[in-house]
Amino acid sequence: MRGTAKLDRKAVRRMLAEHGVGPVRVLARGLAESAEALAKSLRGPGSERGTLVAARCASGRRVWLVEEDGSHRNLTVSRGRSPRGAPQDGAPSPPP
């Protein structure tokens, strides 16, 4: 995770600017807005591509700027909790 902010256009764009992120892919869960609409309205001023996870949670609507390492091209937002570092998709754990 690179950063987090309330789901507020100004706050998200400020966070994206700090990381040099412009165009974003949005993964949304529990929100009325579509992922495509959020991606269009939350685009940052930078040139680097980024991935945002947007969700409604107990503390309100939040956004997380996450990193993709290439081995997990399809990020998912899970309803359940898992131990820290445990794989969500049934994949084997990485070697130590």
PDB file of N, CA, C and O in Angstrom, residues 30-63:
ATOM      1  N   GLY A  30     -19.025  -1.820  -2.592  1.00  0.00           N
ATOM      2  CA  GLY A  30     -20.015  -1.233  -1.694  1.00  0.00           C
ATOM      3  C   GLY A  30     -20.284   0.244  -1.927  1.00  0.00           C
ATOM      4  O   GLY A  30     -20.732   0.934  -1.018  1.00  0.00           O
ATOM      5  N   LEU A  31     -20.017   0.739  -3.134  1.00  0.00           N
ATOM      6  CA  LEU A  31     -20.233   2.150  -3.442  1.00  0.00           C
ATOM      7  C   LEU A  31     -21.285   2.294  -4.538  1.00  0.00           C
ATOM      8  O   LEU A  31     -21.420   1.415  -5.391  1.00  0.00           O
ATOM      9  N   ALA A  32     -22.002   3.410  -4.530  1.00  0.00           N
ATOM     10  CA  ALA A  32     -23.023   3.646  -5.550  1.00  0.00           C
ATOM     11  C   ALA A  32     -22.391   3.976  -6.901  1.00  0.00           C
ATOM     12  O   ALA A  32     -22.936   3.632  -7.943  1.00  0.00           O
ATOM     13  N   GLU A  33     -21.224   4.632  -6.877  1.00  0.00           N
ATOM     14  CA  GLU A  33     -20.548   5.020  -8.115  1.00  0.00           C
ATOM     15  C   GLU A  33     -19.893   3.805  -8.761  1.00  0.00           C
ATOM     16  O   GLU A  33     -19.392   2.928  -8.077  1.00  0.00           O
ATOM     17  N   SER A  34     -19.855   3.800 -10.079  1.00  0.00           N
ATOM     18  CA  SER A  34     -19.168   2.713 -10.778  1.00  0.00           C
ATOM     19  C   SER A  34     -17.662   2.942 -10.711  1.00  0.00           C
ATOM     20  O   SER A  34     -17.198   4.074 -10.526  1.00  0.00           O
ATOM     21  N   ALA A  35     -16.897   1.889 -10.893  1.00  0.00           N
ATOM     22  CA  ALA A  35     -15.444   1.995 -10.899  1.00  0.00           C
ATOM     23  C   ALA A  35     -14.979   2.914 -12.024  1.00  0.00           C
ATOM     24  O   ALA A  35     -14.036   3.698 -11.853  1.00  0.00           O
ATOM     25  N   GLU A  36     -15.644   2.848 -13.170  1.00  0.00           N
ATOM     26  CA  GLU A  36     -15.271   3.679 -14.312  1.00  0.00           C
ATOM     27  C   GLU A  36     -15.491   5.165 -14.019  1.00  0.00           C
ATOM     28  O   GLU A  36     -14.662   6.010 -14.347  1.00  0.00           O
ATOM     29  N   ALA A  37     -16.634   5.492 -13.399  1.00  0.00           N
ATOM     30  CA  ALA A  37     -16.925   6.888 -13.057  1.00  0.00           C
ATOM     31  C   ALA A  37     -15.923   7.416 -12.035  1.00  0.00           C
ATOM     32  O   ALA A  37     -15.460   8.553 -12.132  1.00  0.00           O
ATOM     33  N   LEU A  38     -15.570   6.579 -11.053  1.00  0.00           N
ATOM     34  CA  LEU A  38     -14.581   6.992 -10.054  1.00  0.00           C
ATOM     35  C   LEU A  38     -13.223   7.213 -10.700  1.00  0.00           C
ATOM     36  O   LEU A  38     -12.529   8.184 -10.386  1.00  0.00           O
ATOM     37  N   ALA A  39     -12.827   6.324 -11.606  1.00  0.00           N
ATOM     38  CA  ALA A  39     -11.526   6.459 -12.269  1.00  0.00           C
ATOM     39  C   ALA A  39     -11.450   7.772 -13.038  1.00  0.00           C
ATOM     40  O   ALA A  39     -10.417   8.453 -13.026  1.00  0.00           O
ATOM     41  N   LYS A  40     -12.539   8.154 -13.676  1.00  0.00           N
ATOM     42  CA  LYS A  40     -12.556   9.395 -14.456  1.00  0.00           C
ATOM     43  C   LYS A  40     -12.473  10.618 -13.533  1.00  0.00           C
ATOM     44  O   LYS A  40     -11.727  11.552 -13.795  1.00  0.00           O
ATOM     45  N   SER A  41     -13.220  10.604 -12.429  1.00  0.00           N
ATOM     46  CA  SER A  41     -13.258  11.782 -11.556  1.00  0.00           C
ATOM     47  C   SER A  41     -12.061  11.884 -10.622  1.00  0.00           C
ATOM     48  O   SER A  41     -11.738  12.969 -10.157  1.00  0.00           O
ATOM     49  N   LEU A  42     -11.377  10.768 -10.338  1.00  0.00           N
ATOM     50  CA  LEU A  42     -10.268  10.786  -9.387  1.00  0.00           C
ATOM     51  C   LEU A  42      -8.899  10.828 -10.041  1.00  0.00           C
ATOM     52  O   LEU A  42      -7.887  10.811  -9.344  1.00  0.00           O
ATOM     53  N   ARG A  43      -8.840  10.904 -11.347  1.00  0.00           N
ATOM     54  CA  ARG A  43      -7.554  10.926 -12.054  1.00  0.00           C
ATOM     55  C   ARG A  43      -6.645  11.991 -11.452  1.00  0.00           C
ATOM     56  O   ARG A  43      -7.045  13.126 -11.251  1.00  0.00           O
ATOM     57  N   GLY A  44      -5.402  11.602 -11.178  1.00  0.00           N
ATOM     58  CA  GLY A  44      -4.445  12.530 -10.583  1.00  0.00           C
ATOM     59  C   GLY A  44      -3.710  13.347 -11.626  1.00  0.00           C
ATOM     60  O   GLY A  44      -3.853  13.121 -12.832  1.00  0.00           O
ATOM     61  N   PRO A  45      -2.872  14.285 -11.184  1.00  0.00           N
ATOM     62  CA  PRO A  45      -2.157  15.160 -12.104  1.00  0.00           C
ATOM     63  C   PRO A  45      -0.857  14.578 -12.662  1.00  0.00           C
ATOM     64  O   PRO A  45      -0.263  15.145 -13.566  1.00  0.00           O
ATOM     65  N   GLY A  46      -0.404  13.440 -12.136  1.00  0.00           N
ATOM     66  CA  GLY A  46       0.875  12.867 -12.555  1.00  0.00           C
ATOM     67  C   GLY A  46       0.781  12.052 -13.828  1.00  0.00           C
ATOM     68  O   GLY A  46      -0.254  11.997 -14.490  1.00  0.00           O
ATOM     69  N   SER A  47       1.886  11.385 -14.164  1.00  0.00           N
ATOM     70  CA  SER A  47       1.929  10.592 -15.392  1.00  0.00           C
ATOM     71  C   SER A  47       1.985   9.086 -15.120  1.00  0.00           C
ATOM     72  O   SER A  47       1.713   8.294 -16.006  1.00  0.00           O
ATOM     73  N   GLU A  48       2.342   8.688 -13.915  1.00  0.00           N
ATOM     74  CA  GLU A  48       2.427   7.266 -13.564  1.00  0.00           C
ATOM     75  C   GLU A  48       1.017   6.688 -13.426  1.00  0.00           C
ATOM     76  O   GLU A  48       0.105   7.348 -12.941  1.00  0.00           O
ATOM     77  N   ARG A  49       0.845   5.427 -13.868  1.00  0.00           N
ATOM     78  CA  ARG A  49      -0.446   4.744 -13.704  1.00  0.00           C
ATOM     79  C   ARG A  49      -0.524   4.172 -12.287  1.00  0.00           C
ATOM     80  O   ARG A  49       0.471   3.772 -11.727  1.00  0.00           O
ATOM     81  N   GLY A  50      -1.737   4.133 -11.733  1.00  0.00           N
ATOM     82  CA  GLY A  50      -1.918   3.621 -10.383  1.00  0.00           C
ATOM     83  C   GLY A  50      -3.196   2.820 -10.252  1.00  0.00           C
ATOM     84  O   GLY A  50      -4.070   2.863 -11.125  1.00  0.00           O
ATOM     85  N   THR A  51      -3.298   2.093  -9.146  1.00  0.00           N
ATOM     86  CA  THR A  51      -4.492   1.313  -8.848  1.00  0.00           C
ATOM     87  C   THR A  51      -5.043   1.766  -7.508  1.00  0.00           C
ATOM     88  O   THR A  51      -4.319   1.814  -6.513  1.00  0.00           O
ATOM     89  N   LEU A  52      -6.330   2.096  -7.491  1.00  0.00           N
ATOM     90  CA  LEU A  52      -7.018   2.496  -6.272  1.00  0.00           C
ATOM     91  C   LEU A  52      -8.034   1.434  -5.891  1.00  0.00           C
ATOM     92  O   LEU A  52      -8.730   0.898  -6.751  1.00  0.00           O
ATOM     93  N   VAL A  53      -8.122   1.143  -4.615  1.00  0.00           N
ATOM     94  CA  VAL A  53      -9.180   0.297  -4.075  1.00  0.00           C
ATOM     95  C   VAL A  53     -10.083   1.233  -3.279  1.00  0.00           C
ATOM     96  O   VAL A  53      -9.606   1.916  -2.365  1.00  0.00           O
ATOM     97  N   ALA A  54     -11.347   1.305  -3.659  1.00  0.00           N
ATOM     98  CA  ALA A  54     -12.312   2.185  -2.997  1.00  0.00           C
ATOM     99  C   ALA A  54     -13.390   1.332  -2.360  1.00  0.00           C
ATOM    100  O   ALA A  54     -13.921   0.418  -2.992  1.00  0.00           O
ATOM    101  N   ALA A  55     -13.703   1.626  -1.096  1.00  0.00           N
ATOM    102  CA  ALA A  55     -14.693   0.813  -0.395  1.00  0.00           C
ATOM    103  C   ALA A  55     -15.379   1.623   0.696  1.00  0.00           C
ATOM    104  O   ALA A  55     -14.846   2.610   1.192  1.00  0.00           O
ATOM    105  N   ARG A  56     -16.556   1.141   1.043  1.00  0.00           N
ATOM    106  CA  ARG A  56     -17.277   1.691   2.183  1.00  0.00           C
ATOM    107  C   ARG A  56     -16.914   0.821   3.378  1.00  0.00           C
ATOM    108  O   ARG A  56     -16.983  -0.406   3.315  1.00  0.00           O
ATOM    109  N   CYS A  57     -16.485   1.446   4.463  1.00  0.00           N
ATOM    110  CA  CYS A  57     -16.129   0.687   5.656  1.00  0.00           C
ATOM    111  C   CYS A  57     -16.696   1.402   6.881  1.00  0.00           C
ATOM    112  O   CYS A  57     -17.346   2.443   6.759  1.00  0.00           O
ATOM    113  N   ALA A  58     -16.444   0.865   8.065  1.00  0.00           N
ATOM    114  CA  ALA A  58     -17.008   1.418   9.293  1.00  0.00           C
ATOM    115  C   ALA A  58     -16.619   2.878   9.504  1.00  0.00           C
ATOM    116  O   ALA A  58     -17.399   3.663  10.040  1.00  0.00           O
ATOM    117  N   SER A  59     -15.434   3.268   9.062  1.00  0.00           N
ATOM    118  CA  SER A  59     -14.977   4.647   9.252  1.00  0.00           C
ATOM    119  C   SER A  59     -15.401   5.572   8.111  1.00  0.00           C
ATOM    120  O   SER A  59     -14.995   6.726   8.070  1.00  0.00           O
ATOM    121  N   GLY A  60     -16.180   5.083   7.172  1.00  0.00           N
ATOM    122  CA  GLY A  60     -16.639   5.892   6.044  1.00  0.00           C
ATOM    123  C   GLY A  60     -16.106   5.356   4.727  1.00  0.00           C
ATOM    124  O   GLY A  60     -15.585   4.248   4.647  1.00  0.00           O
ATOM    125  N   ARG A  61     -16.236   6.152   3.689  1.00  0.00           N
ATOM    126  CA  ARG A  61     -15.757   5.751   2.362  1.00  0.00           C
ATOM    127  C   ARG A  61     -14.274   6.075   2.267  1.00  0.00           C
ATOM    128  O   ARG A  61     -13.866   7.203   2.487  1.00  0.00           O
ATOM    129  N   ARG A  62     -13.448   5.070   1.927  1.00  0.00           N
ATOM    130  CA  ARG A  62     -11.997   5.230   1.901  1.00  0.00           C
ATOM    131  C   ARG A  62     -11.444   4.768   0.566  1.00  0.00           C
ATOM    132  O   ARG A  62     -12.060   3.978  -0.143  1.00  0.00           O
ATOM    133  N   VAL A  63     -10.235   5.247   0.279  1.00  0.00           N
ATOM    134  CA  VAL A  63      -9.503   4.856  -0.929  1.00  0.00           C
ATOM    135  C   VAL A  63      -8.094   4.487  -0.518  1.00  0.00           C
ATOM    136  O   VAL A  63      -7.479   5.164   0.311  1.00  0.00           O
TER     137      VAL A  63
END
